[in-house]
Each structure stands twice: as structure tokens, then as C-alpha cells.
Amino acid sequence: LGIMSDEEMKDIFPVIDELFKLHKELLQDLQDCLQENSKQLVGGVFLRYAPFFKMYATYCTGYSKSNEVLKKSLKRLPVSDF
């Protein structure tokens, strides 16, 4: 659509591809636990993924920059584009 540059998208959504992949795999593993009817396995799934949740630090740390880039991008667009 050309609304934002690739660089702006990366500034607004840092590590989004990695977070999407993480949650997709986490969801699958949790669904597998349900199929095996073992709630005890759920804790193990979260323990296995715990180190990867550190990606949220990057996502959250960049919030202020993301917000500023988004505001600047939106100011460039005429209201009629929405």
C-alpha cells in the first residue's frame, strides 16, 4: 500500500516476525498437550519457551520509538486515506 516504509514498519513492530513464530509454535505445543490430555505437560512447554519470551524486552523497550514513528507516519497521510 505504500503507507509506511519498510524501515518504519520495522521501527513500529520490532521482532514481530520472531514473536509471531514463537507464538505459533507455542500454540501448537499447547494444543498437543490438550490432545494428549495431560495438563502436567503444560508447565514443561512454558519452561521450554521461557528463554524466548525475552524477545518481549526488545519489543517493549522500543515502544516509545515505535509510537513516535507511528505518529509521524500518520501525520503524513491525508485523512481520506483511511
mmCIF file of N, CA, C and O in Angstrom, residues 17-76:
data_model
loop_
_atom_site.group_PDB
_atom_site.id
_atom_site.type_symbol
_atom_site.label_atom_id
_atom_site.label_comp_id
_atom_site.label_asym_id
_atom_site.label_seq_id
_atom_site.Cartn_x
_atom_site.Cartn_y
_atom_site.Cartn_z
ATOM 1 N N ASP A 17 8.198 -10.614 13.540
ATOM 2 C CA ASP A 17 8.266 -11.915 12.854
ATOM 3 C C ASP A 17 8.681 -13.022 13.825
ATOM 4 O O ASP A 17 8.117 -14.115 13.804
ATOM 5 N N GLU A 18 9.654 -12.706 14.672
ATOM 6 C CA GLU A 18 10.121 -13.691 15.646
ATOM 7 C C GLU A 18 9.042 -13.995 16.683
ATOM 8 O O GLU A 18 8.850 -15.145 17.075
ATOM 9 N N LEU A 19 8.327 -12.952 17.126
ATOM 10 C CA LEU A 19 7.253 -13.166 18.102
ATOM 11 C C LEU A 19 6.115 -13.990 17.504
ATOM 12 O O LEU A 19 5.539 -14.847 18.174
ATOM 13 N N PHE A 20 5.799 -13.727 16.240
ATOM 14 C CA PHE A 20 4.756 -14.499 15.576
ATOM 15 C C PHE A 20 5.134 -15.975 15.517
ATOM 16 O O PHE A 20 4.320 -16.850 15.841
ATOM 17 N N LYS A 21 6.370 -16.238 15.136
ATOM 18 C CA LYS A 21 6.844 -17.628 15.054
ATOM 19 C C LYS A 21 6.811 -18.281 16.440
ATOM 20 O O LYS A 21 6.365 -19.421 16.582
ATOM 21 N N LEU A 22 7.263 -17.549 17.447
ATOM 22 C CA LEU A 22 7.247 -18.071 18.812
ATOM 23 C C LEU A 22 5.839 -18.479 19.229
ATOM 24 O O LEU A 22 5.618 -19.587 19.717
ATOM 25 N N HIS A 23 4.888 -17.599 19.019
ATOM 26 C CA HIS A 23 3.527 -17.880 19.465
ATOM 27 C C HIS A 23 2.845 -18.962 18.643
ATOM 28 O O HIS A 23 2.036 -19.728 19.171
ATOM 29 N N LYS A 24 3.191 -19.041 17.384
ATOM 30 C CA LYS A 24 2.648 -20.103 16.537
ATOM 31 C C LYS A 24 3.116 -21.472 17.050
ATOM 32 O O LYS A 24 2.321 -22.404 17.189
ATOM 33 N N GLU A 25 4.420 -21.571 17.362
ATOM 34 C CA GLU A 25 4.965 -22.833 17.866
ATOM 35 C C GLU A 25 4.454 -23.138 19.278
ATOM 36 O O GLU A 25 4.140 -24.288 19.595
ATOM 37 N N LEU A 26 4.365 -22.095 20.107
ATOM 38 C CA LEU A 26 3.845 -22.275 21.466
ATOM 39 C C LEU A 26 2.407 -22.784 21.424
ATOM 40 O O LEU A 26 2.055 -23.727 22.139
ATOM 41 N N LEU A 27 1.600 -22.187 20.587
ATOM 42 C CA LEU A 27 0.211 -22.619 20.459
ATOM 43 C C LEU A 27 0.128 -24.085 20.042
ATOM 44 O O LEU A 27 -0.636 -24.863 20.619
ATOM 45 N N GLN A 28 0.932 -24.466 19.061
ATOM 46 C CA GLN A 28 0.912 -25.860 18.602
ATOM 47 C C GLN A 28 1.286 -26.818 19.727
ATOM 48 O O GLN A 28 0.645 -27.845 19.925
ATOM 49 N N ASP A 29 2.324 -26.470 20.486
ATOM 50 C CA ASP A 29 2.751 -27.337 21.592
ATOM 51 C C ASP A 29 1.682 -27.425 22.680
ATOM 52 O O ASP A 29 1.453 -28.494 23.255
ATOM 53 N N LEU A 30 1.004 -26.325 22.952
ATOM 54 C CA LEU A 30 -0.067 -26.352 23.953
ATOM 55 C C LEU A 30 -1.256 -27.169 23.455
ATOM 56 O O LEU A 30 -1.874 -27.913 24.220
ATOM 57 N N GLN A 31 -1.566 -27.058 22.180
ATOM 58 C CA GLN A 31 -2.640 -27.874 21.607
ATOM 59 C C GLN A 31 -2.282 -29.354 21.651
ATOM 60 O O GLN A 31 -3.147 -30.199 21.907
ATOM 61 N N ASP A 32 -1.004 -29.667 21.453
ATOM 62 C CA ASP A 32 -0.554 -31.056 21.552
ATOM 63 C C ASP A 32 -0.771 -31.583 22.973
ATOM 64 O O ASP A 32 -1.150 -32.733 23.157
ATOM 65 N N CYS A 33 -0.544 -30.728 23.963
ATOM 66 C CA CYS A 33 -0.776 -31.129 25.358
ATOM 67 C C CYS A 33 -2.247 -31.470 25.582
ATOM 68 O O CYS A 33 -2.568 -32.430 26.283
ATOM 69 N N LEU A 34 -3.124 -30.689 24.983
ATOM 70 C CA LEU A 34 -4.558 -30.947 25.134
ATOM 71 C C LEU A 34 -4.947 -32.277 24.489
ATOM 72 O O LEU A 34 -5.763 -33.017 25.026
ATOM 73 N N GLN A 35 -4.355 -32.550 23.331
ATOM 74 C CA GLN A 35 -4.663 -33.807 22.645
ATOM 75 C C GLN A 35 -4.185 -35.008 23.454
ATOM 76 O O GLN A 35 -4.795 -36.062 23.432
ATOM 77 N N GLU A 36 -3.072 -34.827 24.154
ATOM 78 C CA GLU A 36 -2.547 -35.907 24.975
ATOM 79 C C GLU A 36 -3.260 -35.954 26.329
ATOM 80 O O GLU A 36 -2.970 -36.818 27.147
ATOM 81 N N ASN A 37 -4.170 -34.986 26.534
ATOM 82 C CA ASN A 37 -4.960 -34.920 27.759
ATOM 83 C C ASN A 37 -4.074 -34.899 29.010
ATOM 84 O O ASN A 37 -4.358 -35.547 29.996
ATOM 85 N N SER A 38 -2.988 -34.146 28.923
ATOM 86 C CA SER A 38 -2.066 -34.070 30.050
ATOM 87 C C SER A 38 -1.776 -32.619 30.395
ATOM 88 O O SER A 38 -0.952 -31.972 29.761
ATOM 89 N N LYS A 39 -2.458 -32.121 31.401
ATOM 90 C CA LYS A 39 -2.236 -30.747 31.851
ATOM 91 C C LYS A 39 -0.865 -30.601 32.493
ATOM 92 O O LYS A 39 -0.323 -29.508 32.564
ATOM 93 N N GLN A 40 -0.290 -31.695 32.940
ATOM 94 C CA GLN A 40 1.032 -31.629 33.555
ATOM 95 C C GLN A 40 2.103 -31.250 32.541
ATOM 96 O O GLN A 40 3.143 -30.719 32.901
ATOM 97 N N LEU A 41 1.867 -31.508 31.285
ATOM 98 C CA LEU A 41 2.833 -31.172 30.244
ATOM 99 C C LEU A 41 2.881 -29.676 29.953
ATOM 100 O O LEU A 41 3.870 -29.179 29.415
ATOM 101 N N VAL A 42 1.831 -28.949 30.314
ATOM 102 C CA VAL A 42 1.745 -27.523 30.010
ATOM 103 C C VAL A 42 2.896 -26.758 30.655
ATOM 104 O O VAL A 42 3.520 -25.908 30.023
ATOM 105 N N GLY A 43 3.206 -27.048 31.887
ATOM 106 C CA GLY A 43 4.303 -26.375 32.573
ATOM 107 C C GLY A 43 5.623 -26.581 31.861
ATOM 108 O O GLY A 43 6.424 -25.649 31.731
ATOM 109 N N GLY A 44 5.840 -27.782 31.389
ATOM 110 C CA GLY A 44 7.065 -28.079 30.656
ATOM 111 C C GLY A 44 7.166 -27.278 29.369
ATOM 112 O O GLY A 44 8.258 -26.851 28.988
ATOM 113 N N VAL A 45 6.040 -27.071 28.710
ATOM 114 C CA VAL A 45 6.031 -26.282 27.485
ATOM 115 C C VAL A 45 6.474 -24.851 27.794
ATOM 116 O O VAL A 45 7.327 -24.287 27.120
ATOM 117 N N PHE A 46 5.903 -24.265 28.849
ATOM 118 C CA PHE A 46 6.272 -22.893 29.193
ATOM 119 C C PHE A 46 7.724 -22.800 29.645
ATOM 120 O O PHE A 46 8.407 -21.819 29.335
ATOM 121 N N LEU A 47 8.206 -23.799 30.338
ATOM 122 C CA LEU A 47 9.615 -23.789 30.738
ATOM 123 C C LEU A 47 10.536 -23.854 29.523
ATOM 124 O O LEU A 47 11.575 -23.196 29.478
ATOM 125 N N ARG A 48 10.130 -24.626 28.537
ATOM 126 C CA ARG A 48 10.935 -24.758 27.322
ATOM 127 C C ARG A 48 10.974 -23.440 26.543
ATOM 128 O O ARG A 48 11.988 -23.083 25.945
ATOM 129 N N TYR A 49 9.878 -22.698 26.559
ATOM 130 C CA TYR A 49 9.802 -21.453 25.804
ATOM 131 C C TYR A 49 10.212 -20.222 26.611
ATOM 132 O O TYR A 49 10.383 -19.136 26.044
ATOM 133 N N ALA A 50 10.395 -20.356 27.898
ATOM 134 C CA ALA A 50 10.699 -19.206 28.763
ATOM 135 C C ALA A 50 11.840 -18.334 28.251
ATOM 136 O O ALA A 50 11.706 -17.099 28.232
ATOM 137 N N PRO A 51 12.962 -18.896 27.817
ATOM 138 C CA PRO A 51 14.053 -18.030 27.345
ATOM 139 C C PRO A 51 13.655 -17.165 26.140
ATOM 140 O O PRO A 51 14.160 -16.061 25.969
ATOM 141 N N PHE A 52 12.731 -17.659 25.338
ATOM 142 C CA PHE A 52 12.327 -16.928 24.139
ATOM 143 C C PHE A 52 11.414 -15.749 24.448
ATOM 144 O O PHE A 52 11.288 -14.824 23.647
ATOM 145 N N PHE A 53 10.780 -15.769 25.613
ATOM 146 C CA PHE A 53 9.925 -14.649 25.988
ATOM 147 C C PHE A 53 10.734 -13.385 26.245
ATOM 148 O O PHE A 53 10.182 -12.293 26.327
ATOM 149 N N LYS A 54 12.055 -13.513 26.324
ATOM 150 C CA LYS A 54 12.922 -12.343 26.496
ATOM 151 C C LYS A 54 12.858 -11.427 25.277
ATOM 152 O O LYS A 54 13.234 -10.264 25.358
ATOM 153 N N MET A 55 12.358 -11.945 24.155
ATOM 154 C CA MET A 55 12.191 -11.102 22.971
ATOM 155 C C MET A 55 11.247 -9.942 23.257
ATOM 156 O O MET A 55 11.324 -8.900 22.624
ATOM 157 N N TYR A 56 10.356 -10.141 24.214
ATOM 158 C CA TYR A 56 9.432 -9.069 24.558
ATOM 159 C C TYR A 56 10.160 -7.866 25.146
ATOM 160 O O TYR A 56 9.659 -6.746 25.073
ATOM 161 N N ALA A 57 11.333 -8.062 25.724
ATOM 162 C CA ALA A 57 12.106 -6.937 26.243
ATOM 163 C C ALA A 57 12.441 -5.982 25.101
ATOM 164 O O ALA A 57 12.297 -4.766 25.229
ATOM 165 N N THR A 58 12.862 -6.532 23.966
ATOM 166 C CA THR A 58 13.164 -5.710 22.793
ATOM 167 C C THR A 58 11.909 -5.008 22.304
ATOM 168 O O THR A 58 11.923 -3.813 21.997
ATOM 169 N N TYR A 59 10.828 -5.731 22.267
ATOM 170 C CA TYR A 59 9.555 -5.183 21.795
ATOM 171 C C TYR A 59 9.092 -4.048 22.702
ATOM 172 O O TYR A 59 8.719 -2.968 22.234
ATOM 173 N N CYS A 60 9.143 -4.263 23.999
ATOM 174 C CA CYS A 60 8.667 -3.259 24.964
ATOM 175 C C CYS A 60 9.621 -2.074 25.082
ATOM 176 O O CYS A 60 9.178 -0.938 25.218
ATOM 177 N N THR A 61 10.912 -2.334 25.012
ATOM 178 C CA THR A 61 11.900 -1.269 25.113
ATOM 179 C C THR A 61 11.751 -0.276 23.964
ATOM 180 O O THR A 61 11.964 0.921 24.135
ATOM 181 N N GLY A 62 11.365 -0.764 22.824
ATOM 182 C CA GLY A 62 11.216 0.098 21.654
ATOM 183 C C GLY A 62 9.862 0.768 21.531
ATOM 184 O O GLY A 62 9.577 1.411 20.522
ATOM 185 N N TYR A 63 9.028 0.663 22.553
ATOM 186 C CA TYR A 63 7.662 1.197 22.466
ATOM 187 C C TYR A 63 7.640 2.698 22.186
ATOM 188 O O TYR A 63 6.896 3.160 21.322
ATOM 189 N N SER A 64 8.439 3.466 22.890
ATOM 190 C CA SER A 64 8.434 4.926 22.704
ATOM 191 C C SER A 64 8.815 5.293 21.277
ATOM 192 O O SER A 64 8.164 6.129 20.642
ATOM 193 N N LYS A 65 9.868 4.652 20.772
ATOM 194 C CA LYS A 65 10.285 4.922 19.396
ATOM 195 C C LYS A 65 9.191 4.497 18.418
ATOM 196 O O LYS A 65 8.881 5.227 17.471
ATOM 197 N N SER A 66 8.605 3.345 18.668
ATOM 198 C CA SER A 66 7.532 2.852 17.797
ATOM 199 C C SER A 66 6.378 3.834 17.748
ATOM 200 O O SER A 66 5.832 4.131 16.682
ATOM 201 N N ASN A 67 6.020 4.338 18.889
ATOM 202 C CA ASN A 67 4.904 5.272 18.991
ATOM 203 C C ASN A 67 5.203 6.564 18.238
ATOM 204 O O ASN A 67 4.337 7.091 17.523
ATOM 205 N N GLU A 68 6.417 7.074 18.369
ATOM 206 C CA GLU A 68 6.802 8.303 17.667
ATOM 207 C C GLU A 68 6.812 8.103 16.148
ATOM 208 O O GLU A 68 6.325 8.957 15.408
ATOM 209 N N VAL A 69 7.355 6.998 15.696
ATOM 210 C CA VAL A 69 7.383 6.713 14.257
ATOM 211 C C VAL A 69 5.958 6.600 13.719
ATOM 212 O O VAL A 69 5.635 7.131 12.652
ATOM 213 N N LEU A 70 5.091 5.945 14.455
ATOM 214 C CA LEU A 70 3.697 5.795 14.037
ATOM 215 C C LEU A 70 3.008 7.157 13.947
ATOM 216 O O LEU A 70 2.319 7.456 12.969
ATOM 217 N N LYS A 71 3.208 8.000 14.956
ATOM 218 C CA LYS A 71 2.590 9.337 14.942
ATOM 219 C C LYS A 71 3.054 10.141 13.727
ATOM 220 O O LYS A 71 2.254 10.782 13.046
ATOM 221 N N LYS A 72 4.368 10.107 13.449
ATOM 222 C CA LYS A 72 4.904 10.842 12.304
ATOM 223 C C LYS A 72 4.345 10.294 10.994
ATOM 224 O O LYS A 72 4.017 11.057 10.080
ATOM 225 N N SER A 73 4.237 8.988 10.898
ATOM 226 C CA SER A 73 3.721 8.365 9.680
ATOM 227 C C SER A 73 2.265 8.744 9.446
ATOM 228 O O SER A 73 1.859 9.034 8.317
ATOM 229 N N LEU A 74 1.489 8.746 10.505
ATOM 230 C CA LEU A 74 0.069 9.075 10.379
ATOM 231 C C LEU A 74 -0.149 10.540 10.017
ATOM 232 O O LEU A 74 -1.101 10.873 9.310
ATOM 233 N N LYS A 75 0.727 11.423 10.475
ATOM 234 C CA LYS A 75 0.598 12.849 10.154
ATOM 235 C C LYS A 75 0.822 13.111 8.669
ATOM 236 O O LYS A 75 0.302 14.079 8.124
ATOM 237 N N ARG A 76 1.602 12.268 8.017
ATOM 238 C CA ARG A 76 1.891 12.441 6.589
ATOM 239 C C ARG A 76 0.687 12.083 5.706
ATOM 240 O O ARG A 76 0.616 12.497 4.557
#
